Amino acid sequence: MPLTESRNDAGPLTSVGRASQHAAITTSRKAFEEALNMVEVLADAAGDQAEDNARRARDLGNHIHFCHWREVRRIIATLGARTISGTVN
């Protein structure tokens, strides 16, 4: 079964989203604060904006900003997840 699908007791396969595929490992406080700020200002559009920023940085050849915005996108997805992914301590 692919990582993007899971069985639901109610029946067919359902998507569990990107956040559960990858654990959000935050390497910088700046990325976390940026993600929180974007969620406050843009609400549901925050993840799309971070993804657009990453794409723009990649297209310009700026790998440092590309990695930063991808990390921000993963944090936003994790903050918005409705299920717990990974180990909870």
PDB file of C-alpha atoms in Angstrom:
ATOM      1  CA  MET A   1       0.000   0.000   0.000  1.00  0.00           C
ATOM      2  CA  PRO A   2       1.492   3.431  -0.940  1.00  0.00           C
ATOM      3  CA  LEU A   3       2.441   5.816   1.855  1.00  0.00           C
ATOM      4  CA  THR A   4      -0.248   8.289   0.816  1.00  0.00           C
ATOM      5  CA  GLU A   5      -3.105   5.912   1.479  1.00  0.00           C
ATOM      6  CA  SER A   6      -4.497   4.178   4.529  1.00  0.00           C
ATOM      7  CA  ARG A   7      -7.392   1.875   5.221  1.00  0.00           C
ATOM      8  CA  ASN A   8     -10.427   3.386   6.892  1.00  0.00           C
ATOM      9  CA  ASP A   9     -12.860   1.190   8.860  1.00  0.00           C
ATOM     10  CA  ALA A  10     -15.675   2.882   6.950  1.00  0.00           C
ATOM     11  CA  GLY A  11     -14.538   1.448   3.646  1.00  0.00           C
ATOM     12  CA  PRO A  12     -12.282   2.547   0.789  1.00  0.00           C
ATOM     13  CA  LEU A  13      -8.770   3.878   0.808  1.00  0.00           C
ATOM     14  CA  THR A  14      -8.481   7.483   1.910  1.00  0.00           C
ATOM     15  CA  SER A  15      -5.643   9.944   1.593  1.00  0.00           C
ATOM     16  CA  VAL A  16      -3.894  10.897   4.816  1.00  0.00           C
ATOM     17  CA  GLY A  17      -2.035  13.876   3.357  1.00  0.00           C
ATOM     18  CA  ARG A  18       1.572  14.977   3.140  1.00  0.00           C
ATOM     19  CA  ALA A  19       2.061  15.753   6.808  1.00  0.00           C
ATOM     20  CA  SER A  20       1.882  12.114   7.837  1.00  0.00           C
ATOM     21  CA  GLN A  21       4.406  11.059   5.184  1.00  0.00           C
ATOM     22  CA  HIS A  22       7.318  13.019   6.606  1.00  0.00           C
ATOM     23  CA  ALA A  23       8.078  13.918  10.167  1.00  0.00           C
ATOM     24  CA  ALA A  24       8.675  17.648  10.454  1.00  0.00           C
ATOM     25  CA  ILE A  25      12.186  18.042  11.765  1.00  0.00           C
ATOM     26  CA  THR A  26      12.728  21.718  12.377  1.00  0.00           C
ATOM     27  CA  THR A  27      16.320  22.758  11.924  1.00  0.00           C
ATOM     28  CA  SER A  28      15.763  26.432  12.538  1.00  0.00           C
ATOM     29  CA  ARG A  29      13.637  28.572  14.774  1.00  0.00           C
ATOM     30  CA  LYS A  30      13.284  30.988  11.869  1.00  0.00           C
ATOM     31  CA  ALA A  31      11.459  28.369   9.768  1.00  0.00           C
ATOM     32  CA  PHE A  32       9.093  27.542  12.622  1.00  0.00           C
ATOM     33  CA  GLU A  33       8.329  31.209  13.324  1.00  0.00           C
ATOM     34  CA  GLU A  34       7.839  31.862   9.600  1.00  0.00           C
ATOM     35  CA  ALA A  35       5.378  28.961   9.401  1.00  0.00           C
ATOM     36  CA  LEU A  36       3.402  30.229  12.394  1.00  0.00           C
ATOM     37  CA  ASN A  37       3.303  33.747  10.982  1.00  0.00           C
ATOM     38  CA  MET A  38       2.123  32.519   7.581  1.00  0.00           C
ATOM     39  CA  VAL A  39      -0.655  30.443   9.164  1.00  0.00           C
ATOM     40  CA  GLU A  40      -1.804  33.469  11.192  1.00  0.00           C
ATOM     41  CA  VAL A  41      -1.831  35.780   8.169  1.00  0.00           C
ATOM     42  CA  LEU A  42      -2.811  33.458   5.310  1.00  0.00           C
ATOM     43  CA  ALA A  43      -4.748  30.700   7.108  1.00  0.00           C
ATOM     44  CA  ASP A  44      -5.449  27.828   4.687  1.00  0.00           C
ATOM     45  CA  ALA A  45      -3.416  29.440   1.898  1.00  0.00           C
ATOM     46  CA  ALA A  46      -0.191  29.397   3.958  1.00  0.00           C
ATOM     47  CA  GLY A  47       0.991  26.019   2.686  1.00  0.00           C
ATOM     48  CA  ASP A  48       0.376  26.973  -0.924  1.00  0.00           C
ATOM     49  CA  GLN A  49       2.274  30.233  -0.471  1.00  0.00           C
ATOM     50  CA  ALA A  50       5.255  28.439   1.100  1.00  0.00           C
ATOM     51  CA  GLU A  51       5.219  25.950  -1.780  1.00  0.00           C
ATOM     52  CA  ASP A  52       5.142  28.813  -4.313  1.00  0.00           C
ATOM     53  CA  ASN A  53       8.066  30.475  -2.523  1.00  0.00           C
ATOM     54  CA  ALA A  54      10.037  27.207  -2.664  1.00  0.00           C
ATOM     55  CA  ARG A  55       9.296  26.775  -6.353  1.00  0.00           C
ATOM     56  CA  ARG A  56      10.368  30.360  -7.081  1.00  0.00           C
ATOM     57  CA  ALA A  57      13.630  29.912  -5.158  1.00  0.00           C
ATOM     58  CA  ARG A  58      14.345  26.644  -7.005  1.00  0.00           C
ATOM     59  CA  ASP A  59      13.689  28.278 -10.359  1.00  0.00           C
ATOM     60  CA  LEU A  60      16.146  31.048  -9.456  1.00  0.00           C
ATOM     61  CA  GLY A  61      18.747  28.447  -8.462  1.00  0.00           C
ATOM     62  CA  ASN A  62      18.763  29.457  -4.790  1.00  0.00           C
ATOM     63  CA  HIS A  63      19.018  26.088  -3.050  1.00  0.00           C
ATOM     64  CA  ILE A  64      19.293  27.599   0.433  1.00  0.00           C
ATOM     65  CA  HIS A  65      15.983  29.456   0.175  1.00  0.00           C
ATOM     66  CA  PHE A  66      14.433  26.468  -1.602  1.00  0.00           C
ATOM     67  CA  CYS A  67      15.289  24.212   1.359  1.00  0.00           C
ATOM     68  CA  HIS A  68      14.049  26.840   3.828  1.00  0.00           C
ATOM     69  CA  TRP A  69      10.648  27.171   2.140  1.00  0.00           C
ATOM     70  CA  ARG A  70      10.263  23.403   1.790  1.00  0.00           C
ATOM     71  CA  GLU A  71      10.884  23.128   5.532  1.00  0.00           C
ATOM     72  CA  VAL A  72       8.319  25.871   6.207  1.00  0.00           C
ATOM     73  CA  ARG A  73       5.821  23.962   4.021  1.00  0.00           C
ATOM     74  CA  ARG A  74       6.403  20.732   5.983  1.00  0.00           C
ATOM     75  CA  ILE A  75       5.925  22.553   9.290  1.00  0.00           C
ATOM     76  CA  ILE A  76       2.663  24.113   8.068  1.00  0.00           C
ATOM     77  CA  ALA A  77       1.420  20.696   6.946  1.00  0.00           C
ATOM     78  CA  THR A  78       2.321  19.171  10.309  1.00  0.00           C
ATOM     79  CA  LEU A  79       0.624  21.974  12.241  1.00  0.00           C
ATOM     80  CA  GLY A  80      -2.529  21.474  10.183  1.00  0.00           C
ATOM     81  CA  ALA A  81      -2.598  17.669  10.439  1.00  0.00           C
ATOM     82  CA  ARG A  82      -5.664  16.210  12.103  1.00  0.00           C
ATOM     83  CA  THR A  83      -3.931  12.960  13.031  1.00  0.00           C
ATOM     84  CA  ILE A  84      -0.792  12.147  14.968  1.00  0.00           C
ATOM     85  CA  SER A  85       2.109  10.854  12.934  1.00  0.00           C
ATOM     86  CA  GLY A  86       5.075   9.045  14.426  1.00  0.00           C
ATOM     87  CA  THR A  87       6.003   8.511  18.035  1.00  0.00           C
ATOM     88  CA  VAL A  88       4.372  10.598  20.745  1.00  0.00           C
ATOM     89  CA  ASN A  89       6.403  10.903  23.929  1.00  0.00           C
TER      90      ASN A  89
END
